[in-house]
Short mmCIF file of C-alpha atoms in Angstrom, two decimals:
data_model
loop_
_atom_site.label_atom_id
_atom_site.label_comp_id
_atom_site.label_asym_id
_atom_site.label_seq_id
_atom_site.Cartn_x
_atom_site.Cartn_y
_atom_site.Cartn_z
CA UNK Y 1 13.17 -2.84 15.70
CA UNK Y 2 9.42 -2.56 14.99
CA UNK Y 3 9.35 -5.63 12.71
CA UNK Y 4 11.65 -7.87 14.73
CA UNK Y 5 9.91 -11.21 15.27
CA UNK Y 6 6.89 -10.25 13.14
CA UNK Y 7 5.53 -12.71 10.58
CA UNK Y 8 4.74 -11.56 7.04
CA UNK Y 9 2.85 -13.28 4.23
CA UNK Y 10 3.39 -11.67 0.83
CA UNK Y 11 2.09 -12.36 -2.65
CA UNK Y 12 4.11 -11.05 -5.58
CA UNK Y 13 7.24 -11.33 -3.45
CA UNK Y 14 9.35 -12.67 -6.30
CA UNK Y 15 8.59 -9.76 -8.66
CA UNK Y 16 10.53 -6.62 -9.43
CA UNK Y 17 9.26 -4.70 -6.39
CA UNK Y 18 8.71 -7.78 -4.24
CA UNK Y 19 12.29 -9.02 -4.16
CA UNK Y 20 13.86 -5.86 -2.70
CA UNK Y 21 10.92 -5.42 -0.33
CA UNK Y 22 11.34 -8.96 1.00
CA UNK Y 23 15.04 -8.27 1.58
CA UNK Y 24 14.19 -5.13 3.54
CA UNK Y 25 11.61 -6.94 5.64
CA UNK Y 26 14.06 -9.70 6.47
CA UNK Y 27 16.80 -7.22 7.35
CA UNK Y 28 14.33 -5.55 9.71
CA UNK Y 29 13.92 -8.85 11.55
CA UNK Y 30 10.66 -10.11 10.07
CA UNK Y 31 10.00 -13.74 9.19
CA UNK Y 32 8.71 -13.65 5.61
CA UNK Y 33 6.66 -16.28 3.78
CA UNK Y 34 6.38 -15.72 0.04
CA UNK Y 35 3.70 -17.17 -2.18
CA UNK Y 36 5.86 -18.21 -5.13
CA UNK Y 37 3.81 -18.88 -8.25
CA UNK Y 38 6.61 -20.92 -9.84
CA UNK Y 39 6.61 -23.31 -6.87
CA UNK Y 40 3.14 -23.00 -5.38
CA UNK Y 41 1.11 -22.74 -8.59
CA UNK Y 42 -1.47 -20.21 -9.72
CA UNK Y 43 -2.57 -18.22 -6.69
CA UNK Y 44 -6.22 -17.80 -7.60
CA UNK Y 45 -6.58 -21.46 -8.57
CA UNK Y 46 -5.24 -22.30 -5.10
CA UNK Y 47 -7.08 -19.52 -3.28
CA UNK Y 48 -9.26 -21.78 -1.12
CA UNK Y 49 -6.31 -23.84 0.06
CA UNK Y 50 -4.19 -20.73 0.67
CA UNK Y 51 -6.95 -19.03 2.63
CA UNK Y 52 -7.43 -22.09 4.80
CA UNK Y 53 -3.71 -22.16 5.57
CA UNK Y 54 -3.76 -18.47 6.51
CA UNK Y 55 -6.76 -19.00 8.78
CA UNK Y 56 -4.80 -21.63 10.67
CA UNK Y 57 -1.58 -19.60 10.77
CA UNK Y 58 -2.40 -15.93 10.39
CA UNK Y 59 0.58 -13.59 9.88
CA UNK Y 60 1.12 -10.30 11.67
CA UNK Y 61 1.30 -8.55 8.28
CA UNK Y 62 -0.39 -9.48 5.01
CA UNK Y 63 1.01 -7.83 1.86
CA UNK Y 64 -1.12 -8.18 -1.27
CA UNK Y 65 1.24 -7.36 -4.14
CA UNK Y 66 0.60 -10.00 -6.82
CA UNK Y 67 -1.03 -8.66 -9.95
CA UNK Y 68 -0.87 -8.32 -13.71
CA UNK Y 69 -1.85 -5.80 -16.36
CA UNK Y 70 -3.08 -6.00 -19.94
CA UNK Y 71 -2.83 -3.26 -22.55
CA UNK Y 72 -5.59 -3.99 -25.03
CA UNK Y 73 -8.99 -3.05 -26.39
CA UNK Y 74 -11.87 -3.33 -23.94
CA UNK Y 75 -13.49 -6.17 -25.88
CA UNK Y 76 -10.26 -8.19 -25.85
CA UNK Y 77 -9.59 -8.08 -22.11
CA UNK Y 78 -9.91 -11.17 -19.94
CA UNK Y 79 -11.84 -9.34 -17.25
CA UNK Y 80 -12.37 -12.41 -15.11
CA UNK Y 81 -8.63 -13.06 -14.79
CA UNK Y 82 -7.77 -9.39 -14.22
CA UNK Y 83 -10.35 -8.97 -11.48
CA UNK Y 84 -9.63 -12.34 -9.87
CA UNK Y 85 -5.92 -11.67 -9.45
CA UNK Y 86 -5.85 -7.91 -8.87
CA UNK Y 87 -8.92 -7.49 -6.67
CA UNK Y 88 -10.65 -10.68 -5.56
CA UNK Y 89 -7.47 -12.46 -4.42
CA UNK Y 90 -6.46 -9.65 -1.99
CA UNK Y 91 -10.02 -9.54 -0.68
CA UNK Y 92 -10.13 -13.29 -0.07
CA UNK Y 93 -6.72 -13.36 1.62
CA UNK Y 94 -7.77 -10.46 3.83
CA UNK Y 95 -10.88 -12.35 4.89
CA UNK Y 96 -8.69 -15.30 5.83
CA UNK Y 97 -6.33 -13.38 8.14
CA UNK Y 98 -8.87 -11.08 9.80
CA UNK Y 99 -10.41 -13.43 12.41
CA UNK Y 100 -7.04 -14.09 14.06
CA UNK Y 101 -6.02 -10.43 13.78
CA UNK Y 102 -9.27 -9.37 15.42
CA UNK Y 103 -8.71 -11.88 18.20
CA UNK Y 104 -5.16 -10.53 18.78
CA UNK Y 105 -6.38 -6.96 18.32
CA UNK Y 106 -3.34 -6.33 16.14
CA UNK Y 107 -2.15 -6.77 12.58
CA UNK Y 108 -1.59 -4.97 9.32
CA UNK Y 109 -2.98 -5.43 5.83
CA UNK Y 110 -1.04 -3.81 2.99
CA UNK Y 111 -2.65 -3.56 -0.44
CA UNK Y 112 -0.55 -2.48 -3.43
CA UNK Y 113 -2.76 -0.51 -5.78
CA UNK Y 114 -2.02 1.54 -8.88
CA UNK Y 115 -2.11 5.18 -9.90
CA UNK Y 116 -4.21 4.08 -12.89
CA UNK Y 117 -7.08 3.51 -10.45
CA UNK Y 118 -6.97 7.24 -9.70
CA UNK Y 119 -6.15 8.34 -13.25
CA UNK Y 120 -7.99 5.78 -15.42
CA UNK Y 121 -6.15 5.31 -18.70
CA UNK Y 122 -7.52 4.03 -22.02
CA UNK Y 123 -6.80 0.44 -23.08
CA UNK Y 124 -6.25 -0.85 -19.53
CA UNK Y 125 -9.90 -0.89 -18.46
CA UNK Y 126 -9.79 -4.28 -16.73
CA UNK Y 127 -6.74 -3.43 -14.63
CA UNK Y 128 -8.15 0.00 -13.81
CA UNK Y 129 -11.47 -1.49 -12.69
CA UNK Y 130 -9.77 -4.08 -10.50
CA UNK Y 131 -7.40 -1.61 -8.85
CA UNK Y 132 -10.17 0.95 -8.37
CA UNK Y 133 -12.20 -1.78 -6.70
CA UNK Y 134 -9.23 -2.64 -4.50
CA UNK Y 135 -8.95 1.00 -3.39
CA UNK Y 136 -12.64 1.05 -2.50
CA UNK Y 137 -12.26 -2.18 -0.56
CA UNK Y 138 -9.18 -0.82 1.21
CA UNK Y 139 -10.93 2.41 2.24
CA UNK Y 140 -14.04 0.63 3.48
CA UNK Y 141 -11.97 -1.93 5.41
CA UNK Y 142 -9.81 0.74 7.03
CA UNK Y 143 -12.91 2.49 8.32
CA UNK Y 144 -14.46 -0.78 9.47
CA UNK Y 145 -11.34 -1.67 11.46
CA UNK Y 146 -10.86 1.75 13.04
CA UNK Y 147 -10.05 1.33 16.71
CA UNK Y 148 -9.37 -2.41 16.49
CA UNK Y 149 -5.57 -2.28 16.51
CA UNK Y 150 -5.49 -3.55 12.91
CA UNK Y 151 -4.08 -1.08 10.40
CA UNK Y 152 -4.82 -1.01 6.68
CA UNK Y 153 -2.34 0.51 4.23
CA UNK Y 154 -2.88 1.32 0.56
CA UNK Y 155 0.22 2.05 -1.54
CA UNK Y 156 -0.36 3.61 -4.96
CA UNK Y 157 2.68 3.39 -7.28
CA UNK Y 158 2.94 4.94 -10.71
CA UNK Y 159 4.78 3.07 -13.51
CA UNK Y 160 7.70 0.96 -12.28
CA UNK Y 161 10.58 -0.60 -14.23
CA UNK Y 162 9.38 -4.20 -13.97
CA UNK Y 163 8.38 -7.00 -16.33
CA UNK Y 164 4.77 -5.82 -16.09
CA UNK Y 165 5.69 -2.72 -18.07
CA UNK Y 166 7.03 -4.49 -21.14
CA UNK Y 167 5.91 -5.03 -24.74
CA UNK Y 168 3.05 -2.80 -25.87
CA UNK Y 169 2.73 -1.38 -22.36
CA UNK Y 170 6.37 -0.27 -22.42
CA UNK Y 171 5.86 1.28 -25.85
CA UNK Y 172 2.86 3.36 -24.80
CA UNK Y 173 4.74 4.55 -21.72
CA UNK Y 174 7.74 5.51 -23.87
CA UNK Y 175 5.73 7.42 -26.48
CA UNK Y 176 3.66 9.27 -23.87
CA UNK Y 177 6.72 10.13 -21.74
CA UNK Y 178 5.60 8.22 -18.66
CA UNK Y 179 8.14 8.33 -15.85
CA UNK Y 180 9.25 4.96 -14.45
CA UNK Y 181 10.41 4.51 -10.87
CA UNK Y 182 13.11 2.01 -9.90
CA UNK Y 183 11.71 -1.05 -8.08
CA UNK Y 184 14.12 -0.54 -5.18
CA UNK Y 185 12.85 3.01 -4.67
CA UNK Y 186 9.23 1.86 -4.64
CA UNK Y 187 10.07 -1.01 -2.26
CA UNK Y 188 11.69 1.47 0.14
CA UNK Y 189 8.58 3.67 0.06
CA UNK Y 190 6.36 0.65 0.75
CA UNK Y 191 8.63 -0.31 3.63
CA UNK Y 192 8.30 3.16 5.17
CA UNK Y 193 4.52 3.02 4.74
CA UNK Y 194 4.45 -0.32 6.56
CA UNK Y 195 6.59 0.95 9.43
CA UNK Y 196 4.54 4.14 9.84
CA UNK Y 197 1.23 2.28 9.28
CA UNK Y 198 0.29 4.96 6.78
CA UNK Y 199 -3.30 4.82 5.55
CA UNK Y 200 -2.48 5.71 1.94
CA UNK Y 201 0.75 6.47 0.13
CA UNK Y 202 0.57 7.88 -3.40
CA UNK Y 203 3.84 7.81 -5.29
CA UNK Y 204 4.84 10.34 -7.92
CA UNK Y 205 4.47 13.93 -9.00
CA UNK Y 206 2.72 15.18 -11.13
CA UNK Y 207 0.60 12.00 -10.94
CA UNK Y 208 -0.79 12.97 -7.54
CA UNK Y 209 -1.90 16.31 -8.99
CA UNK Y 210 -3.47 14.59 -12.01
CA UNK Y 211 -5.34 12.29 -9.63
CA UNK Y 212 -6.74 15.37 -7.89
CA UNK Y 213 -7.79 16.82 -11.23
CA UNK Y 214 -9.43 13.56 -12.30
CA UNK Y 215 -11.46 13.44 -9.07
CA UNK Y 216 -12.58 17.06 -9.28
CA UNK Y 217 -12.32 18.12 -12.93
CA UNK Y 218 -12.40 14.89 -14.97
CA UNK Y 219 -13.05 16.73 -18.25
CA UNK Y 220 -9.52 18.16 -18.05
CA UNK Y 221 -8.04 14.65 -17.90
CA UNK Y 222 -10.42 13.51 -20.66
CA UNK Y 223 -8.98 16.16 -22.94
CA UNK Y 224 -5.41 15.52 -21.88
CA UNK Y 225 -5.64 11.78 -22.60
CA UNK Y 226 -7.05 12.08 -26.11
CA UNK Y 227 -3.53 12.07 -27.55
CA UNK Y 228 -2.59 9.06 -25.40
CA UNK Y 229 -5.62 7.18 -26.70
CA UNK Y 230 -4.62 7.81 -30.32
CA UNK Y 231 -1.05 6.68 -29.60
CA UNK Y 232 -2.43 3.56 -27.93
CA UNK Y 233 -4.52 2.79 -31.01
CA UNK Y 234 -1.41 3.07 -33.20
CA UNK Y 235 0.60 0.74 -30.94
CA UNK Y 236 -2.15 -1.87 -30.77
CA UNK Y 237 -2.39 -1.88 -34.56
CA UNK Y 238 1.38 -2.25 -34.84
CA UNK Y 239 1.49 -5.18 -32.42
CA UNK Y 240 -1.53 -6.78 -34.09
CA UNK Y 241 0.27 -6.65 -37.43
CA UNK Y 242 3.42 -8.17 -35.92
CA UNK Y 243 1.52 -11.16 -34.51
CA UNK Y 244 -0.40 -11.95 -37.69
#
């Protein structure tokens, strides 16, 4: 088996997608270490210590899955927290494992992105910016490591039935008819991307088509999301009233 005896370090391994993915990795013979926020504390607050540990004991595969979203007005986002967790943490962890991977001339870095980075949605500007930055980092790193024996994989899910998509976020998805994938299905797709060392895996149709439109004809997406923006405004007002 390709993963038999391989070591894996994963963040977000206790979440909705992480749990089934960890089970699949273990069944494939990998030895998996999970950064568990409930036991190990806030990941970004412990980033220096975690990076030092990974430098001393670099895994064969690093999976950057930990993240969080916020559905809110631009001026109310905590941009520092969103960027630290969703973008800077994967970048720092990657820096930590690379020296040993380069020395071995083997390894794999897996970054879990978001379709919102390719189809930027209103009211999630901080998350979009962080995930778009992560994609840029992923692409640049993949090209930098070409020919080294180290593969870089970017997985781009659409909405998933997890705790992240709850509250106001769940409401906007419901009212705009967003399709949600089951966590187990997404985990299986990530697993296949790891095994095949796929450069990028975008999940969902018609989201992949919308991403193409956004890249080439953004005005079409601008027009299409006007209704979503109005619905988002209504939901934010409703939730603001409930919390007053």
